[in-house]
């Protein structure tokens, strides 16, 4: 099942390449004809603007060649680039190509196989190929323009598979492989179940998202949500993700499930102000557990006000007592001062109790200001040195030299 999306991603990428580079309704394709080394000249054809430099992939009409003598009835347009010591030609098809007598325009999909190559554009007529440009290179679009860099993440978003696809997101992609930014900002659910994605760059476009289903991902080592800021509470599930080593939470994640991730080493929640529930257990490899929270602004209690959304940077929640933090021995824990004084806890590893339990087994706890989480207040004495430094109820036996 986990391999299904990998195969689907490859098929989608191949299909996108075909759309940009092959298949049309003009009839049989001519032979390759003389290459650039032959100095091909087509009588009656001239070019006014011999393009050079770089052009951007992913946009219609990004390459515009001005001149005279072009003939859509008999001319073909190719991109030519060097591969293994030979010139490789890829034909630009009619779905992305416009030929007028004095102008040729076309765009190139972000899935084209030659985006990392230096290339020229050629006009093919009968047995001759004529260079229409000087050497060109491609630049890629930005995420802000709708570019999802990782091909497997992109393939997952473009898939309409009922279990492993995104039927509402797929239609937002255009023929060049870019997603409609305004459309992405209206999506509420992203399905990355069993995805082969290796990066989540571009997920920040989904600013209205409230649910990300990302459990059992197969190749994602670092799940970085730091740029994703939503306008409502966001629930992210990433359990049983076999390659996952690091999670960085964005500012508006409300609940995060990261259990049964055997390689998970780093949990970093310090950018987050809205999270009220964390399910973190059966993750034996965790080394760094950063749950510092900035408590400045207006407090919104998710437990007492379940319909209340945080809608500004000056609002925050605290961890519910039912949040589970089952941590391995000797983990390095970073907390804010309010966390160790509020003592929210439930069950054997609920919130503060989970951190306390890890401390009794050798964890190191660094304490930071709740108003400025970059300001370190001190380090809790080790349990073996002072078993009363932290308590489950009542006052702690240790307080930092500077308190809030």
Coordinates of C-alpha atoms in Angstrom, one line a residue:
X1 CA 0.0 0.0 0.0
X2 CA 2.8 2.4 0.9
X3 CA 4.4 1.9 -2.5
X4 CA 1.2 2.8 -4.4
X5 CA 1.7 6.5 -4.2
X6 CA 5.3 6.3 -5.3
X7 CA 4.2 4.5 -8.5
X8 CA 1.4 7.0 -8.8
X9 CA 3.8 9.9 -8.5
X10 CA 6.0 8.5 -11.2
X11 CA 3.0 8.1 -13.5
X12 CA 1.8 11.6 -12.8
X13 CA 5.2 13.1 -13.5
X14 CA 5.5 11.1 -16.7
X15 CA 2.1 12.2 -17.8
X16 CA 2.9 15.8 -17.1
X17 CA 6.1 15.5 -19.2
X18 CA 4.0 14.1 -22.0
X19 CA 1.5 16.9 -21.9
X20 CA 4.3 19.5 -22.2
X21 CA 6.5 17.6 -24.7
X22 CA 4.6 15.1 -26.8
X23 CA 1.3 14.4 -28.4
X24 CA -0.8 16.7 -30.6
X25 CA -3.1 16.8 -33.6
X26 CA -0.7 18.0 -36.3
X27 CA -0.1 14.5 -37.8
X28 CA 3.2 12.6 -38.1
X29 CA 6.3 14.2 -36.6
X30 CA 9.2 14.8 -39.1
X31 CA 12.6 13.3 -38.7
X32 CA 15.2 15.0 -36.5
X33 CA 16.9 16.8 -39.4
X34 CA 20.4 18.4 -39.2
X35 CA 21.4 19.4 -35.7
X36 CA 22.9 22.7 -34.5
X37 CA 26.4 21.7 -35.7
X38 CA 25.1 21.8 -39.2
X39 CA 24.3 25.5 -39.1
X40 CA 20.8 25.1 -40.4
X41 CA 19.2 28.0 -42.2
X42 CA 15.6 28.0 -43.4
X43 CA 15.0 30.3 -46.4
X44 CA 12.7 33.2 -45.7
X45 CA 12.9 32.7 -41.9
X46 CA 14.5 35.4 -39.8
X47 CA 14.7 36.1 -36.0
X48 CA 14.6 39.7 -34.6
X49 CA 15.3 38.9 -31.0
X50 CA 17.9 36.1 -30.5
X51 CA 17.1 35.4 -26.9
X52 CA 19.8 34.6 -24.4
X53 CA 20.0 34.3 -20.6
X54 CA 17.3 32.7 -18.5
X55 CA 13.5 32.1 -18.9
X56 CA 11.0 30.9 -16.2
X57 CA 9.5 27.5 -16.4
X58 CA 5.8 27.0 -15.5
X59 CA 4.2 30.0 -17.4
X60 CA 2.4 30.2 -20.7
X61 CA 4.2 32.3 -23.3
X62 CA 7.4 32.5 -21.2
X63 CA 9.4 32.1 -24.4
X64 CA 8.6 34.6 -27.1
X65 CA 10.5 34.7 -30.4
X66 CA 9.9 37.6 -32.8
X67 CA 10.7 37.4 -36.4
X68 CA 9.3 36.6 -39.8
X69 CA 8.6 33.7 -42.1
X70 CA 7.2 31.3 -39.5
X71 CA 4.6 28.9 -40.9
X72 CA 2.2 27.0 -38.5
X73 CA 1.2 24.7 -41.3
X74 CA 4.7 23.2 -41.8
X75 CA 6.9 24.3 -38.9
X76 CA 7.7 22.4 -35.7
X77 CA 9.4 23.8 -32.7
X78 CA 12.0 21.9 -30.6
X79 CA 14.1 22.4 -27.5
X80 CA 17.6 21.0 -28.0
X81 CA 20.1 20.3 -25.3
X82 CA 23.2 18.2 -24.8
X83 CA 22.9 14.8 -23.3
X84 CA 25.7 12.2 -23.2
X85 CA 27.6 14.0 -25.9
X86 CA 24.7 14.2 -28.3
X87 CA 21.9 16.8 -28.9
X88 CA 18.6 15.6 -27.5
X89 CA 15.5 17.2 -29.1
X90 CA 12.1 17.5 -27.3
X91 CA 9.2 18.8 -29.4
X92 CA 7.0 21.5 -28.1
X93 CA 3.4 20.5 -28.7
X94 CA 0.4 22.5 -30.0
X95 CA -1.3 22.6 -26.6
X96 CA 1.4 25.0 -25.2
X97 CA 2.7 26.4 -28.5
X98 CA 1.5 29.3 -30.7
X99 CA 3.0 29.9 -34.1
X100 CA 2.2 33.1 -36.0
X101 CA 4.0 34.4 -39.1
X102 CA 5.9 36.9 -37.0
X103 CA 5.9 35.4 -33.5
X104 CA 6.4 32.1 -31.7
X105 CA 5.4 31.7 -28.1
X106 CA 5.3 28.7 -25.7
X107 CA 5.7 27.7 -22.1
X108 CA 7.4 24.8 -20.5
X109 CA 6.0 22.6 -17.7
X110 CA 7.9 22.4 -14.4
X111 CA 8.0 18.6 -15.0
X112 CA 10.0 18.9 -18.3
X113 CA 13.1 16.7 -18.3
X114 CA 15.6 19.4 -19.4
X115 CA 15.0 22.2 -16.8
X116 CA 18.5 21.8 -15.5
X117 CA 20.1 22.0 -19.0
X118 CA 21.4 24.8 -21.2
X119 CA 19.3 24.7 -24.3
X120 CA 18.3 26.4 -27.6
X121 CA 15.0 26.6 -29.4
X122 CA 14.9 25.3 -33.0
X123 CA 12.5 25.6 -35.8
X124 CA 12.1 22.4 -37.9
X125 CA 10.9 22.6 -41.5
X126 CA 11.3 19.5 -43.7
X127 CA 14.9 18.4 -43.3
X128 CA 16.4 21.5 -41.6
X129 CA 16.5 22.7 -38.0
X130 CA 17.3 26.3 -37.5
X131 CA 18.3 27.8 -34.2
X132 CA 15.9 30.5 -33.1
X133 CA 17.7 31.5 -29.8
X134 CA 21.1 31.6 -28.3
X135 CA 21.9 29.5 -25.2
X136 CA 19.1 29.7 -22.6
X137 CA 18.7 28.3 -19.1
X138 CA 15.6 27.9 -16.9
X139 CA 14.8 29.4 -13.6
X140 CA 12.0 27.9 -11.5
X141 CA 8.9 29.7 -10.1
X142 CA 8.6 30.6 -6.5
X143 CA 6.3 28.9 -4.0
X144 CA 4.4 32.2 -3.9
X145 CA 3.7 31.7 -7.6
X146 CA 2.2 28.3 -7.0
X147 CA 5.3 26.0 -7.3
X148 CA 5.4 22.9 -5.1
X149 CA 9.1 21.9 -5.4
X150 CA 9.0 18.3 -4.3
X151 CA 7.7 16.1 -7.2
X152 CA 6.2 13.5 -4.8
X153 CA 4.5 16.0 -2.7
X154 CA 3.2 17.6 -5.8
X155 CA 2.1 14.3 -7.2
X156 CA 0.1 13.5 -4.0
X157 CA -1.7 16.9 -4.3
X158 CA -2.4 16.2 -8.0
X159 CA -3.7 12.7 -7.4
X160 CA -7.5 12.0 -7.3
X161 CA -7.0 8.5 -5.7
X162 CA -9.8 8.0 -3.3
X163 CA -7.6 7.0 -0.4
X164 CA -4.3 8.6 -1.2
X165 CA -5.2 11.6 -3.3
X166 CA -6.7 15.1 -3.1
X167 CA -9.7 15.4 -5.4
X168 CA -10.4 19.0 -4.4
X169 CA -6.8 20.1 -4.8
X170 CA -5.9 18.3 -8.1
X171 CA -8.0 20.6 -10.3
X172 CA -6.1 23.6 -9.0
X173 CA -3.0 22.6 -11.0
X174 CA -2.6 24.1 -14.5
X175 CA -1.1 22.5 -17.5
X176 CA 2.4 23.8 -16.5
X177 CA 2.3 22.2 -13.1
X178 CA 1.6 25.3 -10.9
X179 CA -1.2 25.4 -8.4
X180 CA -3.7 28.2 -8.2
X181 CA -2.6 30.2 -5.1
X182 CA -6.0 31.7 -4.5
X183 CA -7.6 28.3 -4.8
X184 CA -5.1 26.7 -2.4
X185 CA -5.9 29.3 0.2
X186 CA -9.5 28.0 0.4
X187 CA -8.7 24.3 0.9
X188 CA -9.6 22.9 4.3
X189 CA -8.1 19.3 4.1
X190 CA -4.8 17.9 2.7
X191 CA -4.4 14.2 2.4
X192 CA -0.8 13.0 2.6
X193 CA -1.6 9.5 3.8
X194 CA 1.3 7.1 2.8
X195 CA 2.7 9.9 0.6
X196 CA 6.2 9.5 -0.8
X197 CA 6.8 13.3 -0.3
X198 CA 10.3 14.2 0.8
X199 CA 9.6 17.9 1.5
X200 CA 6.5 19.9 2.5
X201 CA 7.8 23.1 1.0
X202 CA 4.8 24.9 -0.4
X203 CA 2.4 23.7 2.2
X204 CA 2.3 27.3 3.5
X205 CA 0.0 28.2 0.5
X206 CA -2.9 26.3 2.3
X207 CA -3.7 29.1 4.8
X208 CA -7.3 28.0 5.4
X209 CA -6.4 24.4 6.1
X210 CA -7.8 22.8 9.3
X211 CA -6.8 19.1 8.7
X212 CA -3.6 17.5 7.4
X213 CA -3.7 13.7 7.2
X214 CA -0.1 12.7 7.0
X215 CA 0.2 9.4 8.8
X216 CA 2.3 6.5 7.4
X217 CA 4.4 8.7 5.1
X218 CA 7.3 6.7 3.7
X219 CA 10.1 9.1 2.8
X220 CA 9.5 12.3 4.8
X221 CA 12.5 12.8 7.1
X222 CA 11.7 16.4 8.1
X223 CA 8.2 17.7 8.5
X224 CA 8.5 21.5 8.5
X225 CA 5.3 23.4 9.1
X226 CA 7.1 26.5 10.3
X227 CA 5.8 28.7 7.4
X228 CA 2.3 27.4 7.6
X229 CA 0.0 30.0 9.3
X230 CA -3.7 29.2 9.1
X231 CA -6.7 31.3 10.0
X232 CA -8.2 28.5 12.1
X233 CA -7.1 25.6 14.3
X234 CA -5.2 23.0 12.4
X235 CA -5.1 19.2 13.3
X236 CA -2.1 17.3 12.0
X237 CA -1.7 13.5 12.2
X238 CA 1.7 12.0 11.4
X239 CA 1.7 8.7 13.3
X240 CA 3.5 5.7 12.0
X241 CA 5.7 7.7 9.7
X242 CA 8.6 5.4 9.3
X243 CA 11.3 7.8 8.0
X244 CA 10.3 10.9 10.1
X245 CA 13.2 12.3 12.2
X246 CA 12.2 15.9 12.8
X247 CA 8.9 17.8 13.3
X248 CA 8.8 21.6 13.4
X249 CA 5.3 22.9 14.2
X250 CA 3.8 26.0 12.6
X251 CA 2.3 28.8 14.7
X252 CA -1.4 27.7 14.3
X253 CA -1.3 23.9 14.7
X254 CA -4.0 23.0 17.3
X255 CA -3.4 19.3 17.7
X256 CA -0.4 17.2 16.6
X257 CA -0.3 13.4 16.6
X258 CA 3.3 12.0 16.3
X259 CA 3.2 8.6 17.9
X260 CA 4.8 5.3 16.7
X261 CA 7.4 7.2 14.7
X262 CA 10.4 5.0 15.4
X263 CA 13.1 7.3 14.0
X264 CA 11.7 10.6 15.4
X265 CA 14.6 12.5 17.1
X266 CA 13.5 16.1 17.3
X267 CA 10.1 17.7 18.2
X268 CA 10.2 21.4 18.0
X269 CA 7.0 23.3 19.0
X270 CA 8.6 26.6 20.0
X271 CA 6.9 28.6 17.1
X272 CA 3.5 27.4 18.1
X273 CA 1.0 29.4 20.3
X274 CA -2.3 27.6 19.5
X275 CA -1.5 23.9 20.2
X276 CA -3.6 22.5 23.0
X277 CA -3.2 18.7 22.4
X278 CA -0.1 16.7 21.6
X279 CA -0.1 13.0 21.3
X280 CA 3.6 11.9 21.5
X281 CA 4.3 8.3 22.6
X282 CA 6.1 5.2 21.4
X283 CA 8.8 7.3 19.8
X284 CA 11.9 5.7 21.3
X285 CA 14.5 7.8 19.5
X286 CA 13.5 11.3 20.6
X287 CA 16.6 13.3 21.7
X288 CA 15.2 16.9 21.8
X289 CA 11.7 17.8 22.9
X290 CA 11.1 21.6 22.7
X291 CA 7.7 22.6 23.9
X292 CA 8.4 26.2 24.9
X293 CA 5.3 28.3 24.5
X294 CA 5.0 32.0 24.4
X295 CA 2.1 33.0 26.7
X296 CA 1.9 36.7 25.7
X297 CA -1.4 38.1 24.6
X298 CA -5.0 36.9 25.1
X299 CA -5.4 33.4 26.5
X300 CA -8.0 31.2 24.7
X301 CA -8.8 28.1 26.6
X302 CA -9.7 25.3 24.1
X303 CA -11.0 23.1 26.8
X304 CA -13.5 25.7 28.0
X305 CA -14.2 27.4 24.7
X306 CA -14.2 24.7 22.1
X307 CA -15.8 26.9 19.5
X308 CA -13.4 29.8 20.0
X309 CA -10.8 30.2 17.3
X310 CA -7.5 32.0 17.8
X311 CA -7.5 34.7 15.1
X312 CA -4.5 36.8 15.9
X313 CA -0.9 36.6 16.8
X314 CA -1.6 37.9 20.3
X315 CA -3.7 34.9 21.3
X316 CA -2.6 31.5 22.7
X317 CA -3.7 28.3 24.3
X318 CA -2.0 26.0 26.8
X319 CA -1.6 22.2 26.6
X320 CA -4.6 20.3 27.8
X321 CA -4.1 17.9 30.7
X322 CA -4.9 15.1 28.3
X323 CA -2.0 15.8 26.0
X324 CA 0.3 12.7 26.1
X325 CA 4.1 13.2 26.4
X326 CA 5.7 9.8 26.8
X327 CA 9.4 10.4 26.4
X328 CA 12.5 8.2 26.4
X329 CA 15.1 8.3 29.1
X330 CA 17.8 11.0 29.0
X331 CA 15.9 13.2 26.5
X332 CA 16.7 17.0 26.5
X333 CA 13.5 18.9 27.2
X334 CA 12.9 22.6 26.8
X335 CA 9.9 24.1 28.5
X336 CA 8.5 27.5 29.5
X337 CA 8.2 28.4 33.1
X338 CA 4.4 28.3 33.0
X339 CA 4.4 24.7 32.0
X340 CA 6.1 23.5 35.2
X341 CA 4.0 25.7 37.4
X342 CA 0.5 25.0 35.9
X343 CA 1.1 21.2 36.2
X344 CA -1.7 20.2 33.8
X345 CA -1.7 16.4 33.8
X346 CA -3.9 13.3 33.3
X347 CA -3.2 9.6 33.0
X348 CA 0.3 8.2 33.3
X349 CA 1.9 10.5 30.8
X350 CA -0.4 13.4 30.6
X351 CA 1.2 16.7 29.7
X352 CA 3.3 17.8 32.7
X353 CA 3.3 14.3 34.2
X354 CA 4.9 12.9 31.1
X355 CA 7.7 15.4 31.3
X356 CA 8.0 14.8 35.1
X357 CA 8.3 11.0 34.5
X358 CA 11.0 11.5 31.9
X359 CA 12.9 13.7 34.4
X360 CA 12.8 10.9 37.0
X361 CA 14.5 8.7 34.4
X362 CA 17.3 11.0 33.6
X363 CA 15.9 13.7 31.3
X364 CA 17.4 17.2 31.4
X365 CA 14.9 20.1 31.6
X366 CA 15.9 23.6 30.6
X367 CA 13.4 26.3 31.6
X368 CA 12.7 29.5 29.6
X369 CA 10.6 32.6 30.1
X370 CA 6.9 32.2 29.1
X371 CA 7.0 35.8 27.9
X372 CA 10.2 35.6 26.0
X373 CA 11.0 32.0 25.1
X374 CA 14.5 32.9 23.9
X375 CA 15.4 33.9 27.5
X376 CA 16.7 30.9 29.5
X377 CA 15.8 31.0 33.2
X378 CA 17.7 28.0 34.3
X379 CA 18.1 24.2 34.3
X380 CA 16.1 22.0 36.7
X381 CA 18.4 20.0 38.9
X382 CA 18.7 16.4 37.9
X383 CA 16.3 14.0 39.7
X384 CA 19.2 12.0 41.0
X385 CA 20.6 15.1 42.7
X386 CA 17.4 16.6 43.9
X387 CA 14.3 14.4 43.7
X388 CA 12.1 17.3 45.0
X389 CA 13.1 19.9 42.5
X390 CA 9.8 19.2 40.6
X391 CA 6.6 17.9 42.2
X392 CA 3.4 16.6 40.7
X393 CA 1.3 18.8 43.0
X394 CA 2.0 21.9 45.1
X395 CA 5.1 24.1 44.9
X396 CA 8.3 22.8 43.2
X397 CA 11.4 22.5 45.3
X398 CA 13.3 24.4 42.7
X399 CA 12.7 27.8 41.2
X400 CA 15.0 29.7 38.8
X401 CA 17.0 32.7 40.1
X402 CA 14.7 34.9 38.0
X403 CA 11.0 34.1 37.9
X404 CA 8.0 35.7 36.2

